[in-house]
Every structure is written in C-alpha cells, then in structure tokens.
Amino acid sequence: MTTYEELLDEAEQNNVLILENVHFESQSDGLINGNVIGLSDKLKTSVEKACIAAEELGHYHTTAGNIIDPTIPGNRQQEKKARLWAFNRMITLDKLISAWEHSCRNRYEIAEYLEVTEAFLQEAIDDYRSKFGIMVTKGDYIITFEPALSVRKIVWMEVITEG
C-alpha cells in the first residue's frame, strides 16, 4: 500500500472525504472545507497528492475556520501547524533512519523511499534543523542536518580497565 493510499484510508477512518482532480481558480494545490479535502488537478503523481493530502489532513486535525488569507498572522501560524503535522506524519526521525539503513544517501533517494517530493523533504529537514539545531540524537543514531543530511549509527564500546 502506498503512502497516499494509507492517507486515503486514514481520511476515511476520520470521516474525511478526499476529492482528486479539483480545478481551483487559485494557485492552491489543496483546500479543506469541513471534512472535505480537494486536491488540485495540477497534482499528477501519488507522491504529490500524498504531500498535499497530509498537509490538508493536518488542517483537519489542527486548525479551525477559514485561514486562506496569509496576510493574517494567526492564519500563517495555523498553516505552519498543519505543515508540521504533515511533516510529523510523513517524515519522522525514525523514517529518516530507516531510509538511511536502506542505503538512501541523497535527497532524491530519501524522498523516493519516503514517498514524498524532494521539496517536501527539504522543508521537513529545514524544520528539523530549526527545531534541533545542526544535529539530533535518536536512539543509537546521530542525524546531522548540516551541511547535508546524514545519519550515523553510534558504536558503543565497552572500556575495560584493569583494577
């Protein structure tokens, strides 16, 4: 099952209807109204649809009201909240580690493995960098965000001293 199919199932479980190939007069790739999400007819791949569906589900779970006008500060905050929800749903630190363990070594390979666009992945990495700094430890791994994304397994060595 693809990530997009998982999101469709998740939406259905939450009584949210996702409509594809919706023509918007605006430049929006997706919009939500109540429990109906519309995905733009400009989205061609399931990966593009998954990224936008995740963000719109983020709106469903985290925001309220009409937040279309980005000039209103509260709307920008709610937009960011929905985006963070999408990042946390699609690109967790554990998923970055899993991608690395599956020999994904560049942004293209990691995005393909996670079934997200490279742009979406980069935004998530930028968000993690602003949240954690240039690196974070997760279990037995160090994830570095600068100068480029990398994951390293920490090798613990037992030191035996003679007494």
PDB file of C-alpha atoms in Angstrom:
ATOM      1  CA  MET A   1       0.000   0.000   0.000  1.00  0.00           C
ATOM      2  CA  THR A   2       1.415   3.404  -0.948  1.00  0.00           C
ATOM      3  CA  THR A   3       1.659   6.291   1.482  1.00  0.00           C
ATOM      4  CA  TYR A   4      -1.079   8.062  -0.460  1.00  0.00           C
ATOM      5  CA  GLU A   5      -3.359   5.033  -0.107  1.00  0.00           C
ATOM      6  CA  GLU A   6      -2.609   4.975   3.629  1.00  0.00           C
ATOM      7  CA  LEU A   7      -3.603   8.642   3.848  1.00  0.00           C
ATOM      8  CA  LEU A   8      -6.830   7.933   1.953  1.00  0.00           C
ATOM      9  CA  ASP A   9      -7.605   5.180   4.485  1.00  0.00           C
ATOM     10  CA  GLU A  10      -6.724   7.468   7.383  1.00  0.00           C
ATOM     11  CA  ALA A  11      -9.014  10.155   5.968  1.00  0.00           C
ATOM     12  CA  GLU A  12     -11.849   7.662   5.580  1.00  0.00           C
ATOM     13  CA  GLN A  13     -11.402   6.484   9.185  1.00  0.00           C
ATOM     14  CA  ASN A  14     -11.798  10.128  10.262  1.00  0.00           C
ATOM     15  CA  ASN A  15     -14.861  10.607   8.026  1.00  0.00           C
ATOM     16  CA  VAL A  16     -12.914  12.931   5.741  1.00  0.00           C
ATOM     17  CA  LEU A  17     -13.592  12.748   2.015  1.00  0.00           C
ATOM     18  CA  ILE A  18     -10.676  13.410  -0.359  1.00  0.00           C
ATOM     19  CA  LEU A  19     -11.624  14.547  -3.855  1.00  0.00           C
ATOM     20  CA  GLU A  20      -8.982  14.415  -6.589  1.00  0.00           C
ATOM     21  CA  ASN A  21      -8.586  16.465  -9.777  1.00  0.00           C
ATOM     22  CA  VAL A  22     -10.394  19.528  -8.458  1.00  0.00           C
ATOM     23  CA  HIS A  23      -9.927  22.671 -10.536  1.00  0.00           C
ATOM     24  CA  PHE A  24      -9.120  25.662  -8.338  1.00  0.00           C
ATOM     25  CA  GLU A  25      -9.241  29.256  -9.531  1.00  0.00           C
ATOM     26  CA  SER A  26      -6.361  29.979  -7.148  1.00  0.00           C
ATOM     27  CA  GLN A  27      -2.850  28.528  -7.180  1.00  0.00           C
ATOM     28  CA  SER A  28      -3.736  26.188  -4.302  1.00  0.00           C
ATOM     29  CA  ASP A  29      -2.723  22.557  -4.551  1.00  0.00           C
ATOM     30  CA  GLY A  30      -5.252  21.558  -1.920  1.00  0.00           C
ATOM     31  CA  LEU A  31      -8.023  23.003   0.204  1.00  0.00           C
ATOM     32  CA  ILE A  32     -10.184  21.715   3.018  1.00  0.00           C
ATOM     33  CA  ASN A  33     -13.727  22.733   3.852  1.00  0.00           C
ATOM     34  CA  GLY A  34     -15.147  20.969   6.877  1.00  0.00           C
ATOM     35  CA  ASN A  35     -14.463  17.301   6.313  1.00  0.00           C
ATOM     36  CA  VAL A  36     -13.924  17.514   2.542  1.00  0.00           C
ATOM     37  CA  ILE A  37     -10.426  17.866   1.082  1.00  0.00           C
ATOM     38  CA  GLY A  38      -9.973  18.856  -2.535  1.00  0.00           C
ATOM     39  CA  LEU A  39      -6.720  18.065  -4.335  1.00  0.00           C
ATOM     40  CA  SER A  40      -5.813  20.123  -7.387  1.00  0.00           C
ATOM     41  CA  ASP A  41      -5.959  18.777 -10.902  1.00  0.00           C
ATOM     42  CA  LYS A  42      -2.340  20.013 -11.213  1.00  0.00           C
ATOM     43  CA  LEU A  43      -1.156  17.158  -8.976  1.00  0.00           C
ATOM     44  CA  LYS A  44      -0.138  14.290 -11.230  1.00  0.00           C
ATOM     45  CA  THR A  45       1.640  11.736  -9.053  1.00  0.00           C
ATOM     46  CA  SER A  46       0.547   9.863  -5.948  1.00  0.00           C
ATOM     47  CA  VAL A  47       3.629  11.302  -4.220  1.00  0.00           C
ATOM     48  CA  GLU A  48       2.490  14.891  -4.904  1.00  0.00           C
ATOM     49  CA  LYS A  49      -1.038  14.004  -3.809  1.00  0.00           C
ATOM     50  CA  ALA A  50       0.273  12.388  -0.608  1.00  0.00           C
ATOM     51  CA  CYS A  51       2.205  15.505   0.424  1.00  0.00           C
ATOM     52  CA  ILE A  52      -0.772  17.798  -0.133  1.00  0.00           C
ATOM     53  CA  ALA A  53      -3.264  15.350   1.404  1.00  0.00           C
ATOM     54  CA  ALA A  54      -1.059  15.102   4.510  1.00  0.00           C
ATOM     55  CA  GLU A  55      -0.993  18.877   4.887  1.00  0.00           C
ATOM     56  CA  GLU A  56      -4.757  19.147   4.407  1.00  0.00           C
ATOM     57  CA  LEU A  57      -5.287  16.370   6.962  1.00  0.00           C
ATOM     58  CA  GLY A  58      -3.029  18.447   9.195  1.00  0.00           C
ATOM     59  CA  HIS A  59      -5.513  21.295   8.797  1.00  0.00           C
ATOM     60  CA  TYR A  60      -8.341  18.918   9.649  1.00  0.00           C
ATOM     61  CA  HIS A  61      -6.598  17.867  12.867  1.00  0.00           C
ATOM     62  CA  THR A  62      -5.063  21.185  13.962  1.00  0.00           C
ATOM     63  CA  THR A  63      -6.819  24.263  12.554  1.00  0.00           C
ATOM     64  CA  ALA A  64     -10.240  25.859  12.612  1.00  0.00           C
ATOM     65  CA  GLY A  65     -12.080  28.277  10.361  1.00  0.00           C
ATOM     66  CA  ASN A  66     -11.116  29.970   7.121  1.00  0.00           C
ATOM     67  CA  ILE A  67      -7.368  30.582   7.068  1.00  0.00           C
ATOM     68  CA  ILE A  68      -6.918  31.241   3.351  1.00  0.00           C
ATOM     69  CA  ASP A  69      -5.682  34.839   3.775  1.00  0.00           C
ATOM     70  CA  PRO A  70      -1.919  34.535   4.510  1.00  0.00           C
ATOM     71  CA  THR A  71      -1.623  38.222   5.474  1.00  0.00           C
ATOM     72  CA  ILE A  72      -3.316  37.468   8.795  1.00  0.00           C
ATOM     73  CA  PRO A  73      -0.665  36.357  11.331  1.00  0.00           C
ATOM     74  CA  GLY A  74      -2.951  33.795  13.002  1.00  0.00           C
ATOM     75  CA  ASN A  75      -3.583  32.184   9.635  1.00  0.00           C
ATOM     76  CA  ARG A  76       0.145  31.830   8.979  1.00  0.00           C
ATOM     77  CA  GLN A  77       0.556  30.184  12.388  1.00  0.00           C
ATOM     78  CA  GLN A  78      -2.252  27.718  11.664  1.00  0.00           C
ATOM     79  CA  GLU A  79      -0.754  26.995   8.234  1.00  0.00           C
ATOM     80  CA  LYS A  80       2.587  26.211   9.881  1.00  0.00           C
ATOM     81  CA  LYS A  81       0.866  23.993  12.445  1.00  0.00           C
ATOM     82  CA  ALA A  82      -0.779  21.943   9.681  1.00  0.00           C
ATOM     83  CA  ARG A  83       2.516  21.709   7.810  1.00  0.00           C
ATOM     84  CA  LEU A  84       4.278  20.447  10.946  1.00  0.00           C
ATOM     85  CA  TRP A  85       1.551  17.846  11.399  1.00  0.00           C
ATOM     86  CA  ALA A  86       2.211  16.685   7.832  1.00  0.00           C
ATOM     87  CA  PHE A  87       5.985  16.535   8.400  1.00  0.00           C
ATOM     88  CA  ASN A  88       5.467  14.521  11.591  1.00  0.00           C
ATOM     89  CA  ARG A  89       3.132  12.147   9.749  1.00  0.00           C
ATOM     90  CA  MET A  90       5.290  11.692   6.655  1.00  0.00           C
ATOM     91  CA  ILE A  91       8.933  12.221   7.699  1.00  0.00           C
ATOM     92  CA  THR A  92       9.745  11.205  11.242  1.00  0.00           C
ATOM     93  CA  LEU A  93      13.282  10.865  12.540  1.00  0.00           C
ATOM     94  CA  ASP A  94      12.716   7.099  12.625  1.00  0.00           C
ATOM     95  CA  LYS A  95      11.746   7.143   8.946  1.00  0.00           C
ATOM     96  CA  LEU A  96      14.898   9.115   8.092  1.00  0.00           C
ATOM     97  CA  ILE A  97      16.928   6.455   9.916  1.00  0.00           C
ATOM     98  CA  SER A  98      15.080   3.697   8.067  1.00  0.00           C
ATOM     99  CA  ALA A  99      15.777   5.372   4.722  1.00  0.00           C
ATOM    100  CA  TRP A 100      19.462   5.590   5.618  1.00  0.00           C
ATOM    101  CA  GLU A 101      19.514   1.932   6.682  1.00  0.00           C
ATOM    102  CA  HIS A 102      18.056   1.092   3.261  1.00  0.00           C
ATOM    103  CA  SER A 103      21.085   2.750   1.601  1.00  0.00           C
ATOM    104  CA  CYS A 104      19.360   6.008   0.660  1.00  0.00           C
ATOM    105  CA  ARG A 105      22.171   8.553   0.645  1.00  0.00           C
ATOM    106  CA  ASN A 106      20.886  11.668  -1.101  1.00  0.00           C
ATOM    107  CA  ARG A 107      17.757  13.784  -1.025  1.00  0.00           C
ATOM    108  CA  TYR A 108      16.324  12.176  -4.160  1.00  0.00           C
ATOM    109  CA  GLU A 109      16.737   8.622  -2.817  1.00  0.00           C
ATOM    110  CA  ILE A 110      15.375   9.516   0.618  1.00  0.00           C
ATOM    111  CA  ALA A 111      12.361  11.314  -0.872  1.00  0.00           C
ATOM    112  CA  GLU A 112      11.666   8.353  -3.141  1.00  0.00           C
ATOM    113  CA  TYR A 113      11.926   5.902  -0.233  1.00  0.00           C
ATOM    114  CA  LEU A 114       9.609   8.016   1.948  1.00  0.00           C
ATOM    115  CA  GLU A 115       7.215   8.672  -0.962  1.00  0.00           C
ATOM    116  CA  VAL A 116       7.407  12.454  -0.637  1.00  0.00           C
ATOM    117  CA  THR A 117       8.576  15.157  -3.001  1.00  0.00           C
ATOM    118  CA  GLU A 118      12.116  16.463  -2.657  1.00  0.00           C
ATOM    119  CA  ALA A 119      10.721  19.914  -1.848  1.00  0.00           C
ATOM    120  CA  PHE A 120       8.554  18.490   0.954  1.00  0.00           C
ATOM    121  CA  LEU A 121      11.549  16.561   2.319  1.00  0.00           C
ATOM    122  CA  GLN A 122      13.735  19.672   2.244  1.00  0.00           C
ATOM    123  CA  GLU A 123      11.098  21.697   4.108  1.00  0.00           C
ATOM    124  CA  ALA A 124      10.912  18.969   6.760  1.00  0.00           C
ATOM    125  CA  ILE A 125      14.719  18.920   7.063  1.00  0.00           C
ATOM    126  CA  ASP A 126      14.738  22.716   7.390  1.00  0.00           C
ATOM    127  CA  ASP A 127      12.083  22.449  10.101  1.00  0.00           C
ATOM    128  CA  TYR A 128      14.059  19.795  11.974  1.00  0.00           C
ATOM    129  CA  ARG A 129      17.193  21.954  11.704  1.00  0.00           C
ATOM    130  CA  SER A 130      15.359  24.937  13.219  1.00  0.00           C
ATOM    131  CA  LYS A 131      13.907  22.697  15.943  1.00  0.00           C
ATOM    132  CA  PHE A 132      17.005  20.642  16.867  1.00  0.00           C
ATOM    133  CA  GLY A 133      19.967  22.611  15.519  1.00  0.00           C
ATOM    134  CA  ILE A 134      22.502  21.013  13.191  1.00  0.00           C
ATOM    135  CA  MET A 135      22.127  17.521  14.678  1.00  0.00           C
ATOM    136  CA  VAL A 136      19.969  15.365  16.905  1.00  0.00           C
ATOM    137  CA  THR A 137      20.448  12.017  18.606  1.00  0.00           C
ATOM    138  CA  LYS A 138      17.704   9.421  18.195  1.00  0.00           C
ATOM    139  CA  GLY A 139      18.345   6.105  19.909  1.00  0.00           C
ATOM    140  CA  ASP A 140      21.665   4.778  18.630  1.00  0.00           C
ATOM    141  CA  TYR A 141      21.824   7.275  15.756  1.00  0.00           C
ATOM    142  CA  ILE A 142      23.055  10.782  15.156  1.00  0.00           C
ATOM    143  CA  ILE A 143      21.154  12.637  12.450  1.00  0.00           C
ATOM    144  CA  THR A 144      23.030  15.619  11.045  1.00  0.00           C
ATOM    145  CA  PHE A 145      21.133  18.292   9.095  1.00  0.00           C
ATOM    146  CA  GLU A 146      24.093  20.449   8.029  1.00  0.00           C
ATOM    147  CA  PRO A 147      25.964  20.743   5.764  1.00  0.00           C
ATOM    148  CA  ALA A 148      23.868  17.897   4.331  1.00  0.00           C
ATOM    149  CA  LEU A 149      21.529  15.296   5.755  1.00  0.00           C
ATOM    150  CA  SER A 150      23.371  12.263   7.094  1.00  0.00           C
ATOM    151  CA  VAL A 151      22.662   9.506   9.581  1.00  0.00           C
ATOM    152  CA  ARG A 152      25.333   7.723  11.572  1.00  0.00           C
ATOM    153  CA  LYS A 153      24.967   4.777  13.908  1.00  0.00           C
ATOM    154  CA  ILE A 154      26.676   5.283  17.239  1.00  0.00           C
ATOM    155  CA  VAL A 155      29.006   2.410  18.035  1.00  0.00           C
ATOM    156  CA  TRP A 156      29.304   1.935  21.754  1.00  0.00           C
ATOM    157  CA  MET A 157      32.499   0.385  23.020  1.00  0.00           C
ATOM    158  CA  GLU A 158      32.923  -1.082  26.429  1.00  0.00           C
ATOM    159  CA  VAL A 159      36.049   0.102  28.146  1.00  0.00           C
ATOM    160  CA  ILE A 160      37.607  -2.439  30.442  1.00  0.00           C
ATOM    161  CA  THR A 161      40.020  -1.161  32.987  1.00  0.00           C
ATOM    162  CA  GLU A 162      42.302  -3.328  34.996  1.00  0.00           C
ATOM    163  CA  GLY A 163      41.977  -2.785  38.660  1.00  0.00           C
TER     164      GLY A 163
END
